[in-house]
PDB file of C-alpha atoms and ligand atoms in Angstrom:
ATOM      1  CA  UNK A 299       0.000   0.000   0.000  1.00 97.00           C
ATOM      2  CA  UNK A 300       1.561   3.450  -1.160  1.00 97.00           C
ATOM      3  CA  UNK A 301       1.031   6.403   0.661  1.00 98.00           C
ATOM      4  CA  UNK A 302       0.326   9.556  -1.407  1.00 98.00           C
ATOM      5  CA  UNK A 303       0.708  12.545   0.085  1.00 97.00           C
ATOM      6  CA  UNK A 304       0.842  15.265  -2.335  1.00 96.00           C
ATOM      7  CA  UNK A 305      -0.381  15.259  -6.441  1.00 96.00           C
ATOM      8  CA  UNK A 306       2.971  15.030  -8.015  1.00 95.00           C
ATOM      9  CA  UNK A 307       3.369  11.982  -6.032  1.00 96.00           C
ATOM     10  CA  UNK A 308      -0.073  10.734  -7.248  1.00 96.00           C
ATOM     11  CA  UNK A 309       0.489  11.545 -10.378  1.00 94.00           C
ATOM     12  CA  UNK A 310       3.511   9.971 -10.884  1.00 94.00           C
ATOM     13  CA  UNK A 311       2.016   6.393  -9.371  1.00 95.00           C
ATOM     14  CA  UNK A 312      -1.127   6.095 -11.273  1.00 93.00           C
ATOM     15  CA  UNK A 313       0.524   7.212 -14.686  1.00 87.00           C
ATOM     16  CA  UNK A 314      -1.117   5.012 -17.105  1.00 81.00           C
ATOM     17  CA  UNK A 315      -3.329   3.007 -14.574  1.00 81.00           C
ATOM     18  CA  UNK A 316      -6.455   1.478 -16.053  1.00 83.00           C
ATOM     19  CA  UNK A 317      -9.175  -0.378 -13.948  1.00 93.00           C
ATOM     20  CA  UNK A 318      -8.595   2.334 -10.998  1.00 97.00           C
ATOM     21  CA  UNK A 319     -11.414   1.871  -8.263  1.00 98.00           C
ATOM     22  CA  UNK A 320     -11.607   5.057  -5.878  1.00 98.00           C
ATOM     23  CA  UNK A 321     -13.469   5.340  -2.892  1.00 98.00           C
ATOM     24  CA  UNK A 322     -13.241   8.822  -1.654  1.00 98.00           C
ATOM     25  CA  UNK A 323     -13.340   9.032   2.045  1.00 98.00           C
ATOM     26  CA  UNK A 324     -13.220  11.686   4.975  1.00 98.00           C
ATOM     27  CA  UNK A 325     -11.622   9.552   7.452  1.00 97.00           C
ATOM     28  CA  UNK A 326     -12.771   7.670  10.895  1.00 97.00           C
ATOM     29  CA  UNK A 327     -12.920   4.701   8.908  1.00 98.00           C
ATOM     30  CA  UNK A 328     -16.002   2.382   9.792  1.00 98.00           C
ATOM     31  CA  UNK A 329     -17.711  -0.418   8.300  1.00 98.00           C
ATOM     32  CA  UNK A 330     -19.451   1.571   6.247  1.00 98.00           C
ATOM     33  CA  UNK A 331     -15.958   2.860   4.395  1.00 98.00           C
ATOM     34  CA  UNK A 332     -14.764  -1.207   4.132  1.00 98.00           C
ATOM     35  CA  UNK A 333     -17.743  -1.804   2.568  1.00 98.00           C
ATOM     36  CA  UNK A 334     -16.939   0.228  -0.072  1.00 98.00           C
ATOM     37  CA  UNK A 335     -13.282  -0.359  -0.101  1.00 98.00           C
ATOM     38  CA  UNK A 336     -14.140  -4.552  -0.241  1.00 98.00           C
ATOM     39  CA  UNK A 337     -16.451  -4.230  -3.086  1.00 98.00           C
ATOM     40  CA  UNK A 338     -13.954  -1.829  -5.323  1.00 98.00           C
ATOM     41  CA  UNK A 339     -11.328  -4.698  -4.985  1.00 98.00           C
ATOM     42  CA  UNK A 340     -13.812  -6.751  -6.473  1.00 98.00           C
ATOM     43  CA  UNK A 341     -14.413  -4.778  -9.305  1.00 98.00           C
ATOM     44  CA  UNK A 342     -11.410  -2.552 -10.377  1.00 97.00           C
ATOM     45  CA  UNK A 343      -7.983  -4.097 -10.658  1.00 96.00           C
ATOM     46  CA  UNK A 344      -6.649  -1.337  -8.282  1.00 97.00           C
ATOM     47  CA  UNK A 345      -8.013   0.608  -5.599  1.00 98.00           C
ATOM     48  CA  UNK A 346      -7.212   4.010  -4.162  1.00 98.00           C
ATOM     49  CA  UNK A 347      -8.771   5.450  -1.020  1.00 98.00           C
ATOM     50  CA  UNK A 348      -8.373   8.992  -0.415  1.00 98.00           C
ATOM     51  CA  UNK A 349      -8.475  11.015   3.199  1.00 98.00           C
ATOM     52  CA  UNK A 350      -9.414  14.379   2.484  1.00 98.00           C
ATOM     53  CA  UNK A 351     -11.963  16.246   5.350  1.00 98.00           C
ATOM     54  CA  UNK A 352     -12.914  18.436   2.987  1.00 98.00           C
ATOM     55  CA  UNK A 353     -13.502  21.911   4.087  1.00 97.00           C
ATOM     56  CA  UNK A 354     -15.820  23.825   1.316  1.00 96.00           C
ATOM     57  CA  UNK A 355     -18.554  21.262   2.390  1.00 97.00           C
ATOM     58  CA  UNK A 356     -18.987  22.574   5.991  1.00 96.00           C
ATOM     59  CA  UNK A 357     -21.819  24.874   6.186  1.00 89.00           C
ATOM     60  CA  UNK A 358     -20.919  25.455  10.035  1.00 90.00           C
ATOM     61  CA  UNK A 359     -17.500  25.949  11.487  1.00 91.00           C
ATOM     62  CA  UNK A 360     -18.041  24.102  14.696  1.00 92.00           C
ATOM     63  CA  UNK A 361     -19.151  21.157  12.870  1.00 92.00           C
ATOM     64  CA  UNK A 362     -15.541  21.238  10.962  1.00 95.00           C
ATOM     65  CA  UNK A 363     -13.602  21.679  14.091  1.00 95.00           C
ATOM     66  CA  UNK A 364     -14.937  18.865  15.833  1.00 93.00           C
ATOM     67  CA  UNK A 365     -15.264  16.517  13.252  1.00 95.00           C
ATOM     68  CA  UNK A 366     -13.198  13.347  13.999  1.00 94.00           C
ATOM     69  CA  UNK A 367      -9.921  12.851  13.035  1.00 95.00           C
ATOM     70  CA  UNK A 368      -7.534   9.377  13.046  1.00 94.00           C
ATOM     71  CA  UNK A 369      -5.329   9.468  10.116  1.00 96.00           C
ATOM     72  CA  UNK A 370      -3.028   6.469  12.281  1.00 97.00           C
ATOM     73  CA  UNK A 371      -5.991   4.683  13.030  1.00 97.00           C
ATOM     74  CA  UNK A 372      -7.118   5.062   9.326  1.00 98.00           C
ATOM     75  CA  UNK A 373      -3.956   3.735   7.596  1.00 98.00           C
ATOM     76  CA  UNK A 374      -4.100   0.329  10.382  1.00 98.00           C
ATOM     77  CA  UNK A 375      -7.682  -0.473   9.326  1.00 98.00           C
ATOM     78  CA  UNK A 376      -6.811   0.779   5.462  1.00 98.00           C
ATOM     79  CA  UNK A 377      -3.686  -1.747   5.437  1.00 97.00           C
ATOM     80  CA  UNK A 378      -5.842  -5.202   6.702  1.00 97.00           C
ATOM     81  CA  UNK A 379      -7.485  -4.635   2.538  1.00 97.00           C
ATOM     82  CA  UNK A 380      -5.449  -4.847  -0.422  1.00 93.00           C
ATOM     83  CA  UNK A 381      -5.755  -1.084  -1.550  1.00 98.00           C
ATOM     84  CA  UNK A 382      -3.219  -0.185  -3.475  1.00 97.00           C
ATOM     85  CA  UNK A 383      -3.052   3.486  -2.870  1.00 98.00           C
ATOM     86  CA  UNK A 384      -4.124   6.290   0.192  1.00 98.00           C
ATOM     87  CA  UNK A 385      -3.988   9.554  -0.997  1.00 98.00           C
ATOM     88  CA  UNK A 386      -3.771  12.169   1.982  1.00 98.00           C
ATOM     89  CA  UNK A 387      -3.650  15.272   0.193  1.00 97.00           C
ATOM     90  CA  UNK A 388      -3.405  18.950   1.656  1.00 96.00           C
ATOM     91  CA  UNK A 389      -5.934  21.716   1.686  1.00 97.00           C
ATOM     92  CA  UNK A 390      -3.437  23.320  -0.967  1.00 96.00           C
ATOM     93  CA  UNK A 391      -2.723  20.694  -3.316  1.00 96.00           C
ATOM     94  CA  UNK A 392      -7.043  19.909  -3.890  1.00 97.00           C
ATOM     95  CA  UNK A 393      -7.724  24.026  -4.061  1.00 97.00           C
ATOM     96  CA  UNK A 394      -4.524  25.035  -6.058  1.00 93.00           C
ATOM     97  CA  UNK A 395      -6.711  26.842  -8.450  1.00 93.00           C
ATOM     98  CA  UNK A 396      -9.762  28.994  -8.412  1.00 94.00           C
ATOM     99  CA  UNK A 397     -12.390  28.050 -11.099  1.00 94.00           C
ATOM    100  CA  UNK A 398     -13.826  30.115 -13.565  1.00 92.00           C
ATOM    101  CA  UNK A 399     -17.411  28.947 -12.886  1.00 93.00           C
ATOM    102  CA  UNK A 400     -18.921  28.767  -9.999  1.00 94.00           C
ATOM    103  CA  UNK A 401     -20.928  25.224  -8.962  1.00 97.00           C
ATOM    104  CA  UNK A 402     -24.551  25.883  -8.394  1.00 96.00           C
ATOM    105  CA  UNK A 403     -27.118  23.502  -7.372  1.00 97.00           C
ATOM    106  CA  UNK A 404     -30.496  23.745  -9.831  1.00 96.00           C
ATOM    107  CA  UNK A 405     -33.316  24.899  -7.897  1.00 96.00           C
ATOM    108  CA  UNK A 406     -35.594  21.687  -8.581  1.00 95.00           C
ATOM    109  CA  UNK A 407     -32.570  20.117  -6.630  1.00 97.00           C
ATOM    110  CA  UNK A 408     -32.647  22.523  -4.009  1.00 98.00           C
ATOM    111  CA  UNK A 409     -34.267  19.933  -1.307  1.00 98.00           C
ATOM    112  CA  UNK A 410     -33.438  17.633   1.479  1.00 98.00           C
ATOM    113  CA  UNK A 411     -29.641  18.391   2.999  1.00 98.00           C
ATOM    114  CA  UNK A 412     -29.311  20.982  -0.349  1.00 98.00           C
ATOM    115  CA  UNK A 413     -31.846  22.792   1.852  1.00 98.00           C
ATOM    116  CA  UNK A 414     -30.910  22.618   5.318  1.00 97.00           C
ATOM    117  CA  UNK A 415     -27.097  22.735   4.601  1.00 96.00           C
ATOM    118  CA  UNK A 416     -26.718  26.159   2.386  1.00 95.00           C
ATOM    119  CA  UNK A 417     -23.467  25.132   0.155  1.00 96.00           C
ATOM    120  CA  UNK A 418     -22.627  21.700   1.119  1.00 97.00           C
ATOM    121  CA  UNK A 419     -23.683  20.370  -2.011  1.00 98.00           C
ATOM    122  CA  UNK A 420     -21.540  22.793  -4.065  1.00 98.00           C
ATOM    123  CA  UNK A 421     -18.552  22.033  -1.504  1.00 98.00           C
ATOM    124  CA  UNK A 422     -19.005  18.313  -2.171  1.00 98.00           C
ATOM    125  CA  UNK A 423     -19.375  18.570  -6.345  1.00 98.00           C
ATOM    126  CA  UNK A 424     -16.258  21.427  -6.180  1.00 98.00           C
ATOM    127  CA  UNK A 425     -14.054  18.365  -4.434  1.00 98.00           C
ATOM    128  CA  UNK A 426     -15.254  15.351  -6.107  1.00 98.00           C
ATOM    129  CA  UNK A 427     -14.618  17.208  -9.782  1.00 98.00           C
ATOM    130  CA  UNK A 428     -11.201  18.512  -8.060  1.00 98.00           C
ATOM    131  CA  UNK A 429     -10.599  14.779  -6.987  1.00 98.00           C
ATOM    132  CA  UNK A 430     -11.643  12.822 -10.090  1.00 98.00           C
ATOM    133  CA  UNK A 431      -9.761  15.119 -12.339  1.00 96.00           C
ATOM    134  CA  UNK A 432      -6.634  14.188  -9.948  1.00 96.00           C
ATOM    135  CA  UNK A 433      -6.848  10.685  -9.677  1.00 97.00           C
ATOM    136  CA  UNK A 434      -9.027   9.931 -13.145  1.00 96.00           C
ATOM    137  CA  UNK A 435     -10.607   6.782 -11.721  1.00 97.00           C
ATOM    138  CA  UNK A 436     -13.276   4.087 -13.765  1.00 97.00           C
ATOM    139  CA  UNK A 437     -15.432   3.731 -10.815  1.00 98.00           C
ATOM    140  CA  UNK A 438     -15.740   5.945  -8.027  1.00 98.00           C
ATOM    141  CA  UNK A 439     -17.490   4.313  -5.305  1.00 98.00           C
ATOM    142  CA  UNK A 440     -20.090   6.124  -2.627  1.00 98.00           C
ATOM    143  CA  UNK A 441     -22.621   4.710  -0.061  1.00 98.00           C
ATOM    144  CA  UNK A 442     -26.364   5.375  -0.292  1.00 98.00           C
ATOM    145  CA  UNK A 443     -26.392   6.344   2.436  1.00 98.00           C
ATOM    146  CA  UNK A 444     -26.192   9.815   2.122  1.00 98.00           C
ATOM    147  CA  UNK A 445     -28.094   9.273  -1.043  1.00 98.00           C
ATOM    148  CA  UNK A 446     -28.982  13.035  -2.090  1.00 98.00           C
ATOM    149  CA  UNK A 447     -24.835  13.188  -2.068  1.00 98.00           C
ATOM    150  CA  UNK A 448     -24.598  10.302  -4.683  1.00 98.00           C
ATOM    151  CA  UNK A 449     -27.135  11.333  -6.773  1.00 98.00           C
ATOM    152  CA  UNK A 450     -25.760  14.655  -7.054  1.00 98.00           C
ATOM    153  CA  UNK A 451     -22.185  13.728  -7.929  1.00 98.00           C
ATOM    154  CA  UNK A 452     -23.360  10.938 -10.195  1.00 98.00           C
ATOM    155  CA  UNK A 453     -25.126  13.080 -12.264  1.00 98.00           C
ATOM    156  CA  UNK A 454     -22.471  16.257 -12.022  1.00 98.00           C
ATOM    157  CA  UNK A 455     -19.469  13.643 -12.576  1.00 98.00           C
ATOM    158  CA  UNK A 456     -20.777  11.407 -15.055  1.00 98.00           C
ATOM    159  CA  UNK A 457     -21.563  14.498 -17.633  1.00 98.00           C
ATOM    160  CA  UNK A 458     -17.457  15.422 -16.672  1.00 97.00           C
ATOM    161  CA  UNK A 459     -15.311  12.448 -17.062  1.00 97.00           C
ATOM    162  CA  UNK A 460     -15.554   9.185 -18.546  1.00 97.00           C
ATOM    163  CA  UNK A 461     -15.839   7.213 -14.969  1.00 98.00           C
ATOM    164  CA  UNK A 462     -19.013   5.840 -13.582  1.00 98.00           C
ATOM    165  CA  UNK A 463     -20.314   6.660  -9.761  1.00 98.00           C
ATOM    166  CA  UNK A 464     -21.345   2.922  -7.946  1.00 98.00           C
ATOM    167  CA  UNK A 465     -24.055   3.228  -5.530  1.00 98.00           C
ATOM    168  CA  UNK A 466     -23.422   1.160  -2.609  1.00 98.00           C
ATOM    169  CA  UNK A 467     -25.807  -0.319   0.219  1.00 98.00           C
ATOM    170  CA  UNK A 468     -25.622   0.998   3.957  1.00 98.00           C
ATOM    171  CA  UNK A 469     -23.951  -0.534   6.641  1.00 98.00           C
ATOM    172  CA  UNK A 470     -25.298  -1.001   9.621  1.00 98.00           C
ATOM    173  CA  UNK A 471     -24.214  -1.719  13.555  1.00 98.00           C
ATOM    174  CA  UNK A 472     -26.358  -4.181  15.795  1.00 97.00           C
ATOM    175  CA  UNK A 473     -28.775  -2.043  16.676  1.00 97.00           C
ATOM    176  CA  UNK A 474     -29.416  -0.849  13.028  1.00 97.00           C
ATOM    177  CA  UNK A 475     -27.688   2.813  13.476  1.00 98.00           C
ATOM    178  CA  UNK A 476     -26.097   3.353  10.131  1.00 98.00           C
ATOM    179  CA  UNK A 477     -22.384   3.555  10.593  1.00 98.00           C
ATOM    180  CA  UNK A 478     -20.906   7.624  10.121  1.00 97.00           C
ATOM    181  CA  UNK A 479     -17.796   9.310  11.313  1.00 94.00           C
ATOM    182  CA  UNK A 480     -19.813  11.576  13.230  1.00 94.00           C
ATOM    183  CA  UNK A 481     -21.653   8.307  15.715  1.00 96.00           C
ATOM    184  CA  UNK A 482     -18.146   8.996  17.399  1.00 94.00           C
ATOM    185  CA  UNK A 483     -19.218  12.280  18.698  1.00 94.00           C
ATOM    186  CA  UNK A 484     -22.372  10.605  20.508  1.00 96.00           C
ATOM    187  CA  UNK A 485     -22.761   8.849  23.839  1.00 96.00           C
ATOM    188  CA  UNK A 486     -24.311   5.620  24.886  1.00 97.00           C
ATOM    189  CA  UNK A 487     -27.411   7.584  25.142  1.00 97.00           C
ATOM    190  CA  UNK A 488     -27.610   9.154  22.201  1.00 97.00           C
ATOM    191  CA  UNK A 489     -26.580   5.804  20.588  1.00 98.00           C
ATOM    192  CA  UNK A 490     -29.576   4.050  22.086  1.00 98.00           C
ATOM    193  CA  UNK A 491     -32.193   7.020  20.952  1.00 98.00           C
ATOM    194  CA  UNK A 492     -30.735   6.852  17.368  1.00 98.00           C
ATOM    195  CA  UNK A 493     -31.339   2.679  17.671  1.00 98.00           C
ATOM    196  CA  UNK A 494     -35.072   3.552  18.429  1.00 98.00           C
ATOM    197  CA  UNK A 495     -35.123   6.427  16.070  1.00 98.00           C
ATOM    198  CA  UNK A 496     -34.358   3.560  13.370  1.00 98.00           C
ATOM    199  CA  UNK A 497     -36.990   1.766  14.697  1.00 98.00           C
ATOM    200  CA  UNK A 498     -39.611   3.944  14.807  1.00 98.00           C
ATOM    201  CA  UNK A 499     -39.148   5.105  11.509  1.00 98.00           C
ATOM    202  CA  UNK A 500     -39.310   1.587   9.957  1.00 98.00           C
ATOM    203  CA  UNK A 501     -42.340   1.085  12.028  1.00 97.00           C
ATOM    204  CA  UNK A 502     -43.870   4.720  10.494  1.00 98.00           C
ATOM    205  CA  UNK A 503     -42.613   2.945   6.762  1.00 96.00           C
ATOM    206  CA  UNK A 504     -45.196   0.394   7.282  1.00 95.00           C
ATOM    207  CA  UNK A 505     -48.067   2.409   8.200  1.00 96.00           C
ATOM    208  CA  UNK A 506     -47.564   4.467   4.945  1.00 96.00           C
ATOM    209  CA  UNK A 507     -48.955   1.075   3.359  1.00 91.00           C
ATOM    210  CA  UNK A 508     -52.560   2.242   4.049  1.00 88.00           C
ATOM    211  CA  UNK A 509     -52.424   6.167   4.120  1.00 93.00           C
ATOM    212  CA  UNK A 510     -53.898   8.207   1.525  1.00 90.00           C
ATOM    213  CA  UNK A 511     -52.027  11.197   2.156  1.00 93.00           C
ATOM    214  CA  UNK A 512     -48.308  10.389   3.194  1.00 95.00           C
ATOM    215  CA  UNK A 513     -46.857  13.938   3.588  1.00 93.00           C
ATOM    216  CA  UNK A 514     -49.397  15.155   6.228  1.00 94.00           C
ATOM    217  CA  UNK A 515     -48.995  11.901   8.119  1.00 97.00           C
ATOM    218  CA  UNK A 516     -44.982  12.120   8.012  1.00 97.00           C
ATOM    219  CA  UNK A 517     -46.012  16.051   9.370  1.00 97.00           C
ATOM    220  CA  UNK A 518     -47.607  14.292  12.589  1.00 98.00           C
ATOM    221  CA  UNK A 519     -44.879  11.363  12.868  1.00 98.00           C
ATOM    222  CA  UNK A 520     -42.232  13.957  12.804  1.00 98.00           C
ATOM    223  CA  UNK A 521     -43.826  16.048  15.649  1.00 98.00           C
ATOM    224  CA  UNK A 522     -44.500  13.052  17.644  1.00 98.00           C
ATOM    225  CA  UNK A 523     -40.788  11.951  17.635  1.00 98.00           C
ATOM    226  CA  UNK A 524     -39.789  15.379  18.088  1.00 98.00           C
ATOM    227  CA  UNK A 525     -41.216  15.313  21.655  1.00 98.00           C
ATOM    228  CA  UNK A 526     -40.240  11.589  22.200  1.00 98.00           C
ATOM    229  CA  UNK A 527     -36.657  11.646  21.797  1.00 97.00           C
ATOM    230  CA  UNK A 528     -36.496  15.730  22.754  1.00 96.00           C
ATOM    231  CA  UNK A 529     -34.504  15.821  18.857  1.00 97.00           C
ATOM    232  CA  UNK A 530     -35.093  18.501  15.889  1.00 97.00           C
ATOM    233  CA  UNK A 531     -36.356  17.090  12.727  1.00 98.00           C
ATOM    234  CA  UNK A 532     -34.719  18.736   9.426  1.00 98.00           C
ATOM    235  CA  UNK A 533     -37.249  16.624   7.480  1.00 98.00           C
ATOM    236  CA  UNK A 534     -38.962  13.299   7.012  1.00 98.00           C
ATOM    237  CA  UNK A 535     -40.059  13.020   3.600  1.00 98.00           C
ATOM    238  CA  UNK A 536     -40.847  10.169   1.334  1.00 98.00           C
ATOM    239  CA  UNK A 537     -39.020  10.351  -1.799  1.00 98.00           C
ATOM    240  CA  UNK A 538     -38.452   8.916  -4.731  1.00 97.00           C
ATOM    241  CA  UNK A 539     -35.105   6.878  -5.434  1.00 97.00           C
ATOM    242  CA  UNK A 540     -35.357   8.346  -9.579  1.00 96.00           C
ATOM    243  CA  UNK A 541     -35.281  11.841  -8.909  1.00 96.00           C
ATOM    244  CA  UNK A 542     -35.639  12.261  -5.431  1.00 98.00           C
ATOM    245  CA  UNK A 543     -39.230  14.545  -5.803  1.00 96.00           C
ATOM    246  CA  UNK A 544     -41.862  13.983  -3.348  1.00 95.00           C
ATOM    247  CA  UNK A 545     -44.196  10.988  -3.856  1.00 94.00           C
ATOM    248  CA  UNK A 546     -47.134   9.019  -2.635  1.00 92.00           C
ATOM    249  CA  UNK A 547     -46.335   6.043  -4.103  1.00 91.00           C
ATOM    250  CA  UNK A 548     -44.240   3.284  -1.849  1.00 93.00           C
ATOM    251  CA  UNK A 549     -42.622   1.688  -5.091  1.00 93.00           C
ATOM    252  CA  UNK A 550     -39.070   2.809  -5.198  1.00 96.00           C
ATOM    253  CA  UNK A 551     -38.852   5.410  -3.180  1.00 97.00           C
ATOM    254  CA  UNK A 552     -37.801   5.610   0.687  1.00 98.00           C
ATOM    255  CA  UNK A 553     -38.168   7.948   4.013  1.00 98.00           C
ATOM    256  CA  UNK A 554     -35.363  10.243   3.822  1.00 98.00           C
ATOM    257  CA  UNK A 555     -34.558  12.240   7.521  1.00 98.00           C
ATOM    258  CA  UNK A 556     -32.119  14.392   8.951  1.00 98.00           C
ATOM    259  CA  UNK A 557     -31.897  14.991  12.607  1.00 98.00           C
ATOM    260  CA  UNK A 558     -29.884  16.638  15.538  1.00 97.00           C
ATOM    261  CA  UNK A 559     -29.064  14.534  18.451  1.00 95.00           C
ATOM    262  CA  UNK A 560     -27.300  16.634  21.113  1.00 92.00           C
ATOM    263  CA  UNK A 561     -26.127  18.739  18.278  1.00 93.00           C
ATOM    264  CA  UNK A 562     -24.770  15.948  16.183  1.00 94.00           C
ATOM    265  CA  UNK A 563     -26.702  16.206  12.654  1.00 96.00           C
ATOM    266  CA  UNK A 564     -27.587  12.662  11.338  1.00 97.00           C
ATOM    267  CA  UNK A 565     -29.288  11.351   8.474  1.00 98.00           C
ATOM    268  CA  UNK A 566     -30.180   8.541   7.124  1.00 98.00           C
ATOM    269  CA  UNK A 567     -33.059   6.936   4.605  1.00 98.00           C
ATOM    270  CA  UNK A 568     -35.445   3.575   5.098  1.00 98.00           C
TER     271      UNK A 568
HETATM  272  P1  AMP B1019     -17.579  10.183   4.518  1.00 53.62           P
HETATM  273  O1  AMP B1019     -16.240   9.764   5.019  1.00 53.62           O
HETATM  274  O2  AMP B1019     -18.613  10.322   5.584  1.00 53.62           O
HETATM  275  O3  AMP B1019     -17.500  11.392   3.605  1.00 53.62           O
HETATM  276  O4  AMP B1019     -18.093   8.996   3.616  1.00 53.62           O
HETATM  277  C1  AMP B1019     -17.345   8.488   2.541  1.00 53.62           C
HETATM  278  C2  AMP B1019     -18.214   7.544   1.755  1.00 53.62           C
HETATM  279  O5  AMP B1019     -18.654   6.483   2.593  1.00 53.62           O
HETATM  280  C3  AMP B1019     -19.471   8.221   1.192  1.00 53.62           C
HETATM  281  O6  AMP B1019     -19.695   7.775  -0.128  1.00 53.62           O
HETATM  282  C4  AMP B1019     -20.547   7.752   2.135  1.00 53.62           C
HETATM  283  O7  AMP B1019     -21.823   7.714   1.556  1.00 53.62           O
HETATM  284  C5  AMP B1019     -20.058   6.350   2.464  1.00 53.62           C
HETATM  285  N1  AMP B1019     -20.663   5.879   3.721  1.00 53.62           N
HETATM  286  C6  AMP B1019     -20.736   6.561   4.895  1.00 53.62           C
HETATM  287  N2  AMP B1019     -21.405   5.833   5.823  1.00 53.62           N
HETATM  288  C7  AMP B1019     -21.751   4.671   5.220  1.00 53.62           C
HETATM  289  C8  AMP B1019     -22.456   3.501   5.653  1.00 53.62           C
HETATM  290  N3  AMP B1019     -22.935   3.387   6.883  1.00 53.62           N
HETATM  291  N4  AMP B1019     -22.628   2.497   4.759  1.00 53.62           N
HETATM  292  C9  AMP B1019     -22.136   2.599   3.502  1.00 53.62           C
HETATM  293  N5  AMP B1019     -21.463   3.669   3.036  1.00 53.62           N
HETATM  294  C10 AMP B1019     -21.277   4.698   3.873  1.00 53.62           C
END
């Protein structure tokens, strides 16, 4: 496993590589993040991971400073897999230029975290055209679990470069929390509330089965858990999984939600 830790050096290692799976990462590796490394290995003939917190994407400066950090740990876990590369580049080598256009998100796609998080989204597709350009993978790989995220850079990317963005299932712990960098920032109780925020949410799923009108019922479930778990609701929305708009219909589509927990945002989609 090479260590990259600058672009010359990455350019200079992947000259000419074909078959290059990426799986761009922030760090605090979890189970989610070897999910994604595991099935890249499958499909690409190499692998890179890259490391990058990447700071555009923070719509709140607190939530930068504190988010976790454990490069070490990182390269332990990283080394168990057979990746071929990490690439732990700097804030100056990613933003080394200023572009000419600025990234704007289209107002139909102005929903969900696009509108809770002002400039996230534009963060996110500003690093992952910065990063693909770099590292000019086949396959990037990214988790549905923040599924607005790969639906966004799938579509941005896929117009850009001749590589193809691979959706990949959520991972989840015991008790059905999916696994983020950020669950390090909670305590056992806040672990155990997000556990029974899972389940209440699945249970709400299978109520939609017989309502006629979804959103206003989502309204009520999203007060009620409000005041059960003392958390504040962003949204919960059934969507569908095409183009994310607002539906009625159960077929393909899911409950997407974004929460605070103690001041820890979370989201997740059933
Ligand atoms: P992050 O380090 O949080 O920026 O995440 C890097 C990639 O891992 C993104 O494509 C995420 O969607 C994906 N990811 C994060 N959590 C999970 C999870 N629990 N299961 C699968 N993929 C995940």
């Amino acid at each position: 496993m090479k260590i990259l830790k600058n672009v010359t050096e990455l350019k200079k290692a992947l000259e000419k590589k074909r078959s290059l799976g990426f799986v761009p990462t922030m760090g605090s590796i979890h189970e989610g993040h070897k999910y994604l490394i595991s099935k890249s290995l499958k499909e690409c003939r190499e692998v890179i991971v890259s490391i990058f917190i990447n700071p555009t994407q923070f719509n709140n400066r607190n939530d930068l400073k504190r988010y976790p950090k454990n490069i070490k740990k990182d390269l332990n876990v990283i080394k168990k897999f057979k990746v071929n590369f990490v690439f732990i580049p700097k804030i100056r080598d990613i933003y080394n230029f200023k572009r000419k256009e600025k990234i704007s998100i289209n107002k139909k796609d102005l929903i969900l975290c696009a509108k809770h998080r002002k400039g996230h989204f534009e963060g996110v597709l500003d690093v992952m055209d910065r990063l693909t350009n770099i590292v000019n993978p086949s396959k990037i790989y990214m988790g549905e679990k923040d599924f607005q995220q790969y639906f966004l850079v799938k579509k941005f990317l896929e117009k850009r470069y001749p590589t193809k963005v691979i959706k990949c299932k959520t991972v989840r712990d015991q008790n059905n929390i999916a696994f983020s960098s950020r669950n390090l920032l909670l305590g056992e109780d806040s672990l155990n509330k997000a556990s029974n925020i899972v389940s209440d949410i699945k249970i709400i799923k299978k109520k939609l089965l017989n309502k006629s009108n979804i959103n206003s019922f989502l309204k009520t479930q999203s007060q009620k858990l409000t005041k059960k778990y003392k958390i504040k609701i962003e949204y919960l929305e059934l969507r569908n999984l095409i183009n994310l708009s607002k539906t009625n219909n159960l077929k393909n589509s899911r409950i997407f939600f974004a929460y605070y927990l103690d001041g820890i945002r979370l989201i997740d989609n059933l």
